[in-house]
Coordinates of C-alpha atoms in Angstrom, one line a residue:
X1282 CA -44.4 25.0 8.3
X1283 CA -44.5 27.7 11.0
X1284 CA -42.4 30.9 11.1
X1285 CA -40.4 29.5 14.1
X1286 CA -39.4 26.4 12.1
X1287 CA -38.5 28.5 9.0
X1288 CA -36.3 30.7 11.1
X1289 CA -34.7 27.6 12.8
X1290 CA -33.8 26.0 9.5
X1291 CA -32.6 29.3 8.0
X1292 CA -30.3 29.6 11.0
X1293 CA -29.0 26.1 10.5
X1294 CA -28.2 26.8 6.9
X1295 CA -26.4 30.0 7.8
X1296 CA -24.5 28.2 10.5
X1297 CA -23.5 25.4 8.1
X1298 CA -22.4 27.8 5.5
X1299 CA -20.3 29.6 8.1
X1300 CA -18.6 26.4 9.2
X1301 CA -17.9 25.5 5.6
X1302 CA -16.5 29.0 4.9
X1303 CA -14.2 28.7 8.0
X1304 CA -13.1 25.3 6.9
X1305 CA -12.3 26.5 3.5
X1306 CA -10.3 29.4 4.9
X1307 CA -8.4 27.0 7.2
X1308 CA -7.7 24.7 4.2
X1309 CA -6.5 27.7 2.1
X1310 CA -4.0 28.8 4.8
X1311 CA -2.5 25.4 5.4
X1312 CA 0.1 23.5 3.3
X1313 CA -2.0 20.4 2.9
X1314 CA 0.5 17.8 1.9
X1315 CA 0.0 14.2 2.9
X1316 CA 2.2 12.5 4.0
X1317 CA 4.1 15.4 5.5
X1318 CA 7.6 15.8 3.9
X1319 CA 10.9 15.9 5.8
X1320 CA 11.2 19.7 5.3
X1321 CA 8.9 22.3 4.0
X1322 CA 9.4 26.1 3.7
X1323 CA 6.9 28.2 1.9
X1324 CA 5.4 31.6 1.2
X1325 CA 1.9 32.8 0.5
X1326 CA 2.0 33.8 -3.2
X1327 CA 0.0 32.2 -5.9
X1328 CA 1.0 31.2 -9.5
X1329 CA -1.4 30.0 -12.1
X1330 CA -0.7 27.2 -14.5
X1331 CA 0.0 28.0 -18.1
X1332 CA -2.2 26.3 -20.7
X1333 CA 1.0 25.0 -22.2
X1334 CA 2.3 23.6 -18.9
X1335 CA 5.1 21.3 -19.9
X1336 CA 7.7 18.8 -18.7
X1337 CA 11.4 19.6 -19.3
X1338 CA 14.2 17.2 -18.6
X1339 CA 17.3 18.9 -20.0
X1340 CA 20.3 18.1 -17.8
X1341 CA 18.8 14.8 -16.6
X1342 CA 20.8 11.6 -17.0
X1343 CA 17.6 9.7 -17.2
X1344 CA 16.3 9.4 -20.8
X1345 CA 12.9 7.9 -20.0
X1346 CA 13.0 5.3 -22.7
X1347 CA 10.2 3.4 -21.1
X1348 CA 8.1 6.5 -20.6
X1349 CA 7.7 6.2 -16.8
X1350 CA 8.3 9.9 -16.2
X1351 CA 6.2 11.0 -19.2
X1352 CA 3.3 8.9 -17.9
X1353 CA 3.7 10.3 -14.4
X1354 CA 3.5 13.8 -15.8
X1355 CA 0.4 12.9 -17.7
X1356 CA -1.2 11.5 -14.5
X1357 CA -0.2 14.7 -12.7
X1358 CA -2.1 16.8 -15.2
X1359 CA -5.2 14.6 -14.9
X1360 CA -5.3 14.6 -11.1
X1361 CA -4.8 18.4 -10.7
X1362 CA -7.5 19.1 -13.2
X1363 CA -9.8 16.7 -11.3
X1364 CA -12.3 16.7 -14.2
X1365 CA -12.8 20.5 -14.3
X1366 CA -12.9 22.4 -17.6
X1367 CA -9.9 24.7 -17.7
X1368 CA -10.4 28.2 -19.2
X1369 CA -7.9 28.4 -22.0
X1370 CA -8.5 32.1 -22.6
X1371 CA -6.3 34.7 -21.0
X1372 CA -9.2 36.6 -19.4
X1373 CA -10.9 36.1 -16.1
X1374 CA -8.9 38.6 -14.1
X1375 CA -5.7 36.7 -13.9
X1376 CA -3.4 39.2 -15.6
X1377 CA -1.8 40.2 -12.3
X1378 CA -0.8 36.6 -11.5
X1379 CA 2.5 35.1 -12.7
X1380 CA 2.2 32.0 -14.9
X1381 CA 4.1 28.8 -14.2
X1382 CA 5.2 27.3 -17.4
X1383 CA 6.0 23.8 -16.4
X1384 CA 8.2 21.4 -14.3
X1385 CA 11.9 20.9 -14.9
X1386 CA 12.8 17.4 -13.7
X1387 CA 16.5 16.4 -13.3
X1388 CA 17.1 12.7 -12.5
X1389 CA 20.7 11.7 -11.7
X1390 CA 20.4 8.0 -12.3
X1391 CA 19.9 6.7 -15.9
X1392 CA 18.4 3.4 -14.6
X1393 CA 14.8 2.8 -13.9
X1394 CA 15.0 -0.8 -12.6
X1395 CA 12.8 -0.9 -9.5
X1396 CA 14.7 -2.7 -6.7
X1397 CA 14.0 -2.9 -3.0
X1398 CA 15.5 0.0 -1.1
X1399 CA 15.9 2.2 -4.1
X1400 CA 16.5 5.9 -3.4
X1401 CA 13.0 7.6 -3.3
X1402 CA 14.3 11.0 -2.2
X1403 CA 13.5 14.2 -4.0
X1404 CA 13.8 18.0 -3.8
X1405 CA 11.0 20.2 -5.0
X1406 CA 11.4 24.0 -5.6
X1407 CA 8.6 26.2 -6.8
X1408 CA 10.0 29.8 -7.2
X1409 CA 7.8 32.8 -7.1
X1410 CA 9.6 34.6 -9.9
X1411 CA 11.6 33.8 -13.0
X1412 CA 11.8 34.4 -16.7
X1413 CA 10.0 32.1 -17.3
X1414 CA 8.9 30.4 -14.0
X1415 CA 9.3 26.6 -13.8
X1416 CA 9.0 24.3 -10.8
X1417 CA 12.1 22.2 -10.3
X1418 CA 12.4 18.6 -9.1
X1419 CA 15.7 16.9 -8.5
X1420 CA 15.8 13.2 -7.7
X1421 CA 18.4 10.4 -7.7
X1422 CA 15.9 8.1 -9.4
X1423 CA 12.8 8.4 -11.5
X1424 CA 10.8 6.9 -8.6
X1425 CA 11.8 9.8 -6.3
X1426 CA 10.8 12.1 -9.1
X1427 CA 7.3 10.5 -9.2
X1428 CA 7.0 11.3 -5.5
X1429 CA 8.0 14.9 -6.2
X1430 CA 5.3 15.1 -8.9
X1431 CA 2.7 13.8 -6.4
X1432 CA 3.7 16.4 -3.8
X1433 CA 3.5 19.2 -6.4
X1434 CA 0.0 18.0 -7.3
X1435 CA -1.1 18.7 -3.7
X1436 CA 0.0 22.3 -4.0
X1437 CA -2.4 22.8 -6.9
X1438 CA -6.1 23.9 -6.7
X1439 CA -8.8 24.7 -9.2
X1440 CA -9.9 28.3 -8.9
X1441 CA -13.6 28.5 -9.6
X1442 CA -13.6 32.2 -10.3
X1443 CA -11.1 32.3 -13.1
X1444 CA -11.4 28.5 -14.1
X1445 CA -7.6 28.0 -13.9
X1446 CA -5.3 25.9 -11.8
X1447 CA -3.5 27.7 -9.1
X1448 CA -0.2 26.7 -7.5
X1449 CA -0.3 28.0 -3.9
X1450 CA 2.2 28.6 -1.1
X1451 CA 4.8 30.0 -3.4
X1452 CA 7.8 30.2 -3.1
X1453 CA 8.0 26.6 -1.8
X1454 CA 11.0 24.5 -1.0
X1455 CA 10.6 20.9 0.0
X1456 CA 13.2 18.2 0.8
X1457 CA 11.8 14.7 1.3
X1458 CA 12.6 11.0 1.6
X1459 CA 10.8 8.0 3.3
X1460 CA 11.4 6.9 6.8
X1461 CA 11.0 3.2 6.0
X1462 CA 11.8 1.3 2.9
X1463 CA 8.8 -1.0 3.1
X1464 CA 5.3 0.8 3.2
X1465 CA 2.6 -1.7 2.3
X1466 CA -1.0 -2.6 1.9
X1467 CA -2.2 -6.2 1.8
X1468 CA -5.1 -7.1 -0.4
X1469 CA -6.8 -10.5 -0.3
X1470 CA -8.2 -11.9 -3.5
X1471 CA -9.0 -15.4 -2.1
X1472 CA -11.9 -14.5 0.2
X1473 CA -13.4 -12.4 -2.4
X1474 CA -12.2 -11.9 -6.0
X1475 CA -11.0 -8.4 -6.8
X1476 CA -11.4 -7.2 -10.5
X1477 CA -8.2 -6.3 -12.2
X1478 CA -9.5 -2.7 -12.7
X1479 CA -10.0 -2.4 -8.9
X1480 CA -6.5 -3.7 -8.1
X1481 CA -5.1 -1.0 -10.4
X1482 CA -7.2 1.6 -8.7
X1483 CA -5.8 0.5 -5.4
X1484 CA -2.3 0.8 -6.8
X1485 CA -3.1 4.4 -8.1
X1486 CA -4.3 5.4 -4.6
X1487 CA -1.3 3.9 -3.0
X1488 CA 0.9 6.2 -5.1
X1489 CA -1.1 9.2 -3.9
X1490 CA -0.1 8.3 -0.3
X1491 CA 3.5 7.3 -1.2
X1492 CA 3.0 3.6 -0.2
X1493 CA 5.3 1.3 -2.2
X1494 CA 4.4 -2.4 -1.6
X1495 CA 1.3 -4.2 -2.7
X1496 CA 1.2 -7.4 -0.7
X1497 CA -1.0 -9.6 -2.9
X1498 CA -2.4 -12.4 -0.7
X1499 CA -3.5 -14.3 -3.8
X1500 CA -4.8 -17.7 -2.7
X1501 CA -6.1 -19.2 0.5
X1502 CA -8.4 -21.9 1.9
X1503 CA -11.4 -20.6 0.0
X1504 CA -10.1 -20.1 -3.5
X1505 CA -7.2 -20.4 -5.9
X1506 CA -7.8 -17.7 -8.6
X1507 CA -4.3 -17.5 -10.2
X1508 CA -3.2 -19.5 -13.2
X1509 CA -0.1 -21.6 -12.5
X1510 CA 1.1 -22.9 -15.9
X1511 CA 3.2 -25.7 -14.4
X1512 CA 0.2 -27.0 -12.5
X1513 CA -2.9 -25.9 -14.4
X1514 CA -5.4 -27.8 -12.3
X1515 CA -4.8 -25.5 -9.4
X1516 CA -7.1 -23.1 -11.2
X1517 CA -10.0 -25.4 -10.5
X1518 CA -9.9 -24.0 -6.9
X1519 CA -11.3 -20.6 -8.1
X1520 CA -14.8 -19.5 -7.3
X1521 CA -15.7 -19.5 -11.0
X1522 CA -14.1 -19.4 -14.4
X1523 CA -14.6 -15.6 -14.5
X1524 CA -13.1 -14.9 -11.1
X1525 CA -9.5 -15.8 -12.1
X1526 CA -6.3 -14.1 -13.1
X1527 CA -4.0 -15.4 -15.9
X1528 CA -0.3 -15.1 -15.5
X1529 CA -0.4 -12.4 -18.2
X1530 CA -2.9 -10.5 -15.9
X1531 CA -0.5 -10.9 -13.0
X1532 CA 2.4 -9.6 -15.2
X1533 CA 0.3 -6.6 -16.2
X1534 CA -0.5 -5.8 -12.6
X1535 CA 3.2 -6.0 -11.7
X1536 CA 4.1 -3.7 -14.6
X1537 CA 1.4 -1.2 -13.8
X1538 CA 2.6 -1.1 -10.2
X1539 CA 6.3 -0.8 -11.2
X1540 CA 5.6 2.2 -13.4
X1541 CA 4.3 3.9 -10.2
X1542 CA 7.2 2.9 -8.0
X1543 CA 5.3 0.1 -6.3
X1544 CA 6.5 -3.5 -5.7
X1545 CA 4.2 -6.4 -5.8
X1546 CA 4.8 -9.0 -3.1
X1547 CA 3.2 -12.3 -4.0
X1548 CA 2.1 -14.7 -1.2
X1549 CA 1.3 -18.4 -1.1
X1550 CA 0.3 -19.3 2.5
X1551 CA 1.7 -22.8 3.4
X1552 CA 1.2 -25.4 4.8
X1553 CA -2.1 -24.1 6.2
X1554 CA -4.7 -21.9 4.4
X1555 CA -4.4 -24.2 1.3
X1556 CA -7.5 -26.3 1.1
X1557 CA -8.3 -24.9 -2.3
X1558 CA -5.1 -26.4 -3.8
X1559 CA -6.6 -29.8 -3.5
X1560 CA -9.6 -29.1 -5.6
X1561 CA -7.4 -29.7 -8.7
X1562 CA -4.9 -32.0 -7.0
X1563 CA -6.6 -34.0 -4.2
X1564 CA -3.4 -35.8 -3.4
X1565 CA -2.2 -32.6 -1.7
X1566 CA -4.8 -33.2 1.1
X1567 CA -3.9 -35.5 4.0
X1568 CA -7.2 -37.2 3.3
X1569 CA -10.7 -36.6 1.9
X1570 CA -11.9 -36.0 5.5
X1571 CA -8.9 -33.9 6.5
X1572 CA -7.9 -31.3 3.9
X1573 CA -5.5 -28.9 5.8
X1574 CA -2.7 -28.4 6.3
X1575 CA -1.0 -29.8 3.1
X1576 CA 0.4 -33.3 3.4
X1577 CA 3.9 -32.9 4.8
X1578 CA 4.7 -36.5 4.0
X1579 CA 4.0 -36.2 0.2
X1580 CA 6.9 -35.3 -2.0
X1581 CA 4.4 -34.1 -4.6
X1582 CA 3.5 -31.2 -2.3
X1583 CA 7.1 -29.8 -2.4
X1584 CA 7.4 -30.5 -6.2
X1585 CA 4.2 -28.4 -6.7
X1586 CA 5.5 -25.6 -4.5
X1587 CA 8.7 -25.6 -6.5
X1588 CA 6.6 -25.3 -9.7
X1589 CA 4.6 -22.4 -8.3
X1590 CA 7.6 -20.5 -7.3
X1591 CA 9.3 -21.2 -10.6
X1592 CA 6.4 -19.7 -12.4
X1593 CA 6.3 -16.8 -9.8
X1594 CA 10.0 -16.0 -10.5
X1595 CA 9.1 -15.2 -14.2
X1596 CA 6.5 -12.6 -13.2
X1597 CA 6.9 -11.4 -9.6
X1598 CA 10.3 -9.7 -9.7
X1599 CA 10.3 -8.3 -6.1
X1600 CA 13.2 -9.7 -4.1
X1601 CA 10.8 -11.1 -1.5
X1602 CA 8.2 -13.8 -1.7
X1603 CA 5.7 -14.4 1.2
X1604 CA 5.3 -18.0 2.3
X1605 CA 2.7 -17.5 5.0
X1606 CA 3.2 -20.2 7.7
X1607 CA 0.5 -18.9 10.1
X1608 CA -2.4 -20.5 11.9
X1609 CA -1.2 -24.1 11.2
X1610 CA -3.3 -26.7 13.1
X1611 CA -1.2 -29.9 12.8
X1612 CA -3.7 -32.2 14.5
X1613 CA -4.8 -33.4 11.1
X1614 CA -1.3 -34.9 10.6
X1615 CA -1.5 -36.8 13.8
X1616 CA -4.9 -38.4 12.9
X1617 CA -4.0 -39.4 9.4
X1618 CA -2.4 -42.9 9.4
X1619 CA 0.1 -42.5 6.6
X1620 CA 1.3 -39.1 7.9
X1621 CA 1.5 -40.4 11.4
X1622 CA 3.7 -43.3 10.1
X1623 CA 5.9 -40.9 8.2
X1624 CA 6.4 -38.7 11.3
X1625 CA 7.4 -41.8 13.3
X1626 CA 9.8 -43.0 10.7
X1627 CA 11.5 -39.5 10.7
X1628 CA 11.3 -39.3 14.5
X1629 CA 9.2 -36.2 14.4
X1630 CA 6.3 -34.9 16.4
X1631 CA 3.7 -32.5 14.9
X1632 CA 5.6 -29.3 15.8
X1633 CA 8.8 -30.7 14.2
X1634 CA 6.9 -31.6 11.0
X1635 CA 5.6 -28.1 10.9
X1636 CA 9.1 -26.8 11.2
X1637 CA 10.3 -29.2 8.5
X1638 CA 7.6 -28.0 6.1
X1639 CA 8.4 -24.3 6.6
X1640 CA 12.1 -24.7 6.3
X1641 CA 11.9 -26.9 3.2
X1642 CA 9.6 -24.3 1.6
X1643 CA 12.1 -21.6 2.4
X1644 CA 14.9 -23.6 0.7
X1645 CA 12.8 -24.0 -2.4
X1646 CA 12.1 -20.2 -2.5
X1647 CA 15.8 -19.5 -2.0
X1648 CA 16.6 -21.7 -4.9
X1649 CA 14.5 -19.4 -7.1
X1650 CA 16.4 -16.3 -5.9
X1651 CA 13.8 -15.1 -3.4
X1652 CA 14.3 -13.8 0.1
X1653 CA 11.5 -15.0 2.4
X1654 CA 8.8 -13.4 4.5
X1655 CA 6.9 -15.5 6.9
X1656 CA 4.2 -14.7 9.4
X1657 CA 5.3 -14.5 13.0
X1658 CA 4.2 -17.9 14.1
X1659 CA 7.2 -19.4 12.4
X1660 CA 9.4 -17.2 14.6
X1661 CA 7.4 -17.9 17.7
X1662 CA 7.7 -21.6 17.3
X1663 CA 11.2 -22.2 15.9
X1664 CA 12.8 -18.8 15.3
X1665 CA 16.4 -19.8 15.6
X1666 CA 16.0 -22.4 12.8
X1667 CA 14.7 -19.9 10.2
X1668 CA 16.8 -18.9 7.3
X1669 CA 18.8 -15.9 8.6
X1670 CA 17.5 -13.8 5.7
X1671 CA 13.9 -14.3 6.8
X1672 CA 11.8 -11.3 7.3
X1673 CA 9.3 -12.0 10.1
X1674 CA 5.9 -10.5 9.6
X1675 CA 4.4 -9.4 12.9
X1676 CA 0.6 -9.4 13.1
X1677 CA -0.7 -10.9 16.3
X1678 CA 0.4 -8.3 18.8
X1679 CA 2.8 -5.5 19.7
X1680 CA 5.3 -7.5 21.7
X1681 CA 6.8 -9.7 19.0
X1682 CA 8.7 -7.1 16.9
X1683 CA 11.2 -6.3 19.7
X1684 CA 11.9 -10.0 20.1
X1685 CA 12.4 -10.5 16.4
X1686 CA 14.9 -7.8 15.9
X1687 CA 16.7 -8.7 19.1
X1688 CA 17.2 -12.1 17.6
X1689 CA 18.8 -10.5 14.5
X1690 CA 15.9 -10.9 12.1
X1691 CA 14.3 -8.2 10.0
X1692 CA 10.7 -7.4 10.8
X1693 CA 7.6 -5.9 9.1
X1694 CA 5.0 -4.6 11.6
X1695 CA 1.3 -5.2 10.9
X1696 CA -0.1 -5.7 14.4
X1697 CA -3.8 -6.5 14.0
X1698 CA -5.1 -4.4 16.9
X1699 CA -4.0 -1.2 15.1
X1700 CA -3.3 -1.9 11.4
X1701 CA -5.9 -4.3 10.2
X1702 CA -8.4 -2.5 8.0
X1703 CA -11.0 -5.2 8.3
X1704 CA -11.3 -4.3 12.0
X1705 CA -13.9 -1.6 11.3
X1706 CA -13.9 -0.4 14.9
X1707 CA -10.3 0.7 14.7
X1708 CA -10.3 4.5 14.1
X1709 CA -7.9 6.4 12.0
X1710 CA -6.3 7.9 15.2
X1711 CA -5.1 4.4 16.2
X1712 CA -3.7 3.9 12.7
X1713 CA -1.8 7.1 13.0
X1714 CA -0.4 6.6 16.5
X1715 CA 0.8 3.0 15.9
X1716 CA 4.6 3.2 16.1
X1717 CA 6.6 0.4 14.4
X1718 CA 9.6 1.0 16.7
X1719 CA 7.7 0.9 19.9
X1720 CA 9.8 -0.6 22.7
X1721 CA 12.8 -0.9 20.3
X1722 CA 15.5 1.5 21.5
X1723 CA 18.7 -0.1 20.3
X1724 CA 19.6 1.7 17.0
X1725 CA 20.9 -1.5 15.4
X1726 CA 17.6 -3.2 16.2
X1727 CA 15.6 -0.3 14.9
X1728 CA 17.3 -0.6 11.5
X1729 CA 16.0 -4.2 11.3
X1730 CA 12.4 -3.0 11.3
X1731 CA 12.1 -2.4 7.5
X1732 CA 8.6 -0.9 7.7
X1733 CA 5.0 -1.8 8.1
X1734 CA 1.8 -2.8 6.3
X1735 CA -1.9 -2.4 6.8
X1736 CA -4.0 -5.5 6.1
X1737 CA -7.1 -5.4 3.9
X1738 CA -8.3 -8.9 4.6
X1739 CA -11.1 -9.9 2.2
X1740 CA -13.8 -11.8 4.2
X1741 CA -16.2 -8.9 4.0
X1742 CA -14.6 -6.9 1.2
X1743 CA -15.0 -7.1 -2.6
X1744 CA -15.0 -4.6 -5.5
X1745 CA -18.0 -2.8 -4.0
X1746 CA -16.4 -1.6 -0.8
X1747 CA -12.6 -2.1 -0.8
X1748 CA -11.7 1.5 -1.4
X1749 CA -13.8 3.0 1.4
X1750 CA -12.5 0.3 3.8
X1751 CA -8.9 1.1 2.9
X1752 CA -9.1 4.9 2.9
X1753 CA -8.6 7.2 4.7
X1754 CA -7.3 5.0 7.5
X1755 CA -4.5 3.6 5.4
X1756 CA -3.3 7.2 4.8
X1757 CA -2.9 7.7 8.5
X1758 CA -0.5 4.7 8.6
X1759 CA 1.2 6.0 5.4
X1760 CA 2.3 9.1 7.1
X1761 CA 3.7 7.1 10.1
X1762 CA 5.8 5.1 7.6
X1763 CA 6.9 8.0 5.4
X1764 CA 7.4 11.0 7.7
X1765 CA 10.4 11.3 10.1
X1766 CA 9.5 10.4 13.7
X1767 CA 10.3 13.9 14.9
X1768 CA 7.9 15.5 12.4
X1769 CA 5.0 13.2 13.3
X1770 CA 2.2 14.7 15.3
X1771 CA 2.1 13.8 19.0
X1772 CA -1.6 14.7 19.2
X1773 CA -3.8 13.5 16.4
X1774 CA -5.9 16.7 16.5
X1775 CA -2.9 18.4 14.9
X1776 CA -3.3 16.4 11.7
X1777 CA -7.1 15.9 11.5
X1778 CA -7.7 18.9 9.2
X1779 CA -4.8 17.9 6.8
X1780 CA -6.0 14.2 6.7
X1781 CA -9.5 15.3 6.1
X1782 CA -8.3 17.4 3.2
X1783 CA -6.4 14.4 1.8
X1784 CA -9.5 12.3 2.1
X1785 CA -11.5 14.9 0.1
X1786 CA -8.6 15.0 -2.4
X1787 CA -8.9 11.2 -2.9
X1788 CA -12.7 11.6 -3.5
X1789 CA -11.9 14.3 -6.2
X1790 CA -9.5 11.8 -7.8
X1791 CA -12.2 9.2 -8.0
X1792 CA -11.2 7.1 -5.0
X1793 CA -14.1 6.1 -2.8
X1794 CA -12.5 7.1 0.5
X1795 CA -14.9 7.0 3.5
X1796 CA -15.6 10.0 5.8
X1797 CA -12.8 10.6 8.2
X1798 CA -14.8 10.6 11.4
X1799 CA -17.0 7.6 10.7
X1800 CA -15.9 4.1 11.9
X1801 CA -14.6 1.9 9.2
X1802 CA -16.5 2.4 5.9
X1803 CA -19.7 4.1 7.0
X1804 CA -21.5 6.6 4.8
X1805 CA -21.6 10.4 5.6
X1806 CA -23.8 11.2 8.6
X1807 CA -26.1 13.7 6.8
X1808 CA -25.5 16.7 4.6
X1809 CA -22.2 18.6 5.0
X1810 CA -18.9 19.8 3.5
X1811 CA -16.4 17.0 2.6
X1812 CA -13.9 18.8 4.8
X1813 CA -16.1 18.6 7.9
X1814 CA -16.7 14.8 7.7

């Protein structure tokens, strides 16, 4: 290689190192918390973590009998160490730094039942001085305290010179609470099976971004992977015997999520998207040649739905259940003689039979203590007939949510043009700027938007690529759903560095988050610092 080429490559290396150095300095000077809290004030001092860093709870009404807080503290230690070996000796030039001895957590409520709308607020104080120095978290519930622990973790860094954990930006005073009570991710285990270990990894990563609802789209046309004890033949609709979940598996997932402050919303999508149901019970199909939607004229269909929801009620304790109701093509009913006869006898046309099915399924769900979420087509077709407690799930476009809340219904926003993760050409900037209250100005109507959700539909996603398809774009939506509107950036360039830092933090914690500036889930575009991708 010639001298000119050698000098060129040497220059490129020096330039790259300079960029990385500048990026590191920028990261060092910023308070890189994601999502941004309601209020942050901070200094520039540094503490380092004592090797006996501990959790104190004296003065707390919460006794942690179930170990939720203790486990959360253990996870905190794991993520801030990020696999590094901490120097337990007192040397390394750190004598001049003040040690932080632990975190003192005071929780005002003794109850750790996870209910929808629970208080998730917290206050975090990290003082610069004290005898001894402790960080302080105060929260009304243990779930607010978990959010406080997550925020504290993002103030911590491994110092490679002295091999210790630093706590930066001290003194630090943070007050925080979520903007919306529903902050979700949908995962789809029907188009591709997701291993239980991967579902748990998704739950862990949701907690890092302070998302609180895992919408589990369990079954669909292609497969029925969940055991239903009341109707065991439904399991025959799975892809294979090993690509299934027992009810005990489902209960374990619900418990795992609950201990991290995350609800699990179960969905069965009826009457469409249910061809797989008939593998085990062919009588659910209108006919052998016409297998969707479910046979509206067959009483066994509703008996089976009742059995499913009865089994659900023993495991899925979230107050809501999702009944789908989208993309229903009723032409099959019109061309099936016995259903056509039934509709004539009941003086119904296809659209009325669709309405009948959805409303009857709603009554069954209500009888098991659930409030119902339905996709927006149910509102678009017969909104005034829906149960008044229905939450309408907007997904098709941005114009429906204002109509839903104006009609007095609650709404979840998931408009596909901005918040569908399977749309790989939708960049993180669009996820960040998608505003759930767009064109909703009446304060009473704004309160009916309970939150939003990003959709990780599974046609092209399995255990090999789900994490990099979700992250970091879901994090952009997470800040939109957590942070007060007045604190959100009006220009995405203002948050790019902080989001890039969070993406690298996810990587350090073992989450396969894709590069920030690549579309969808592409690999890095050549060598470079994580912070510059």
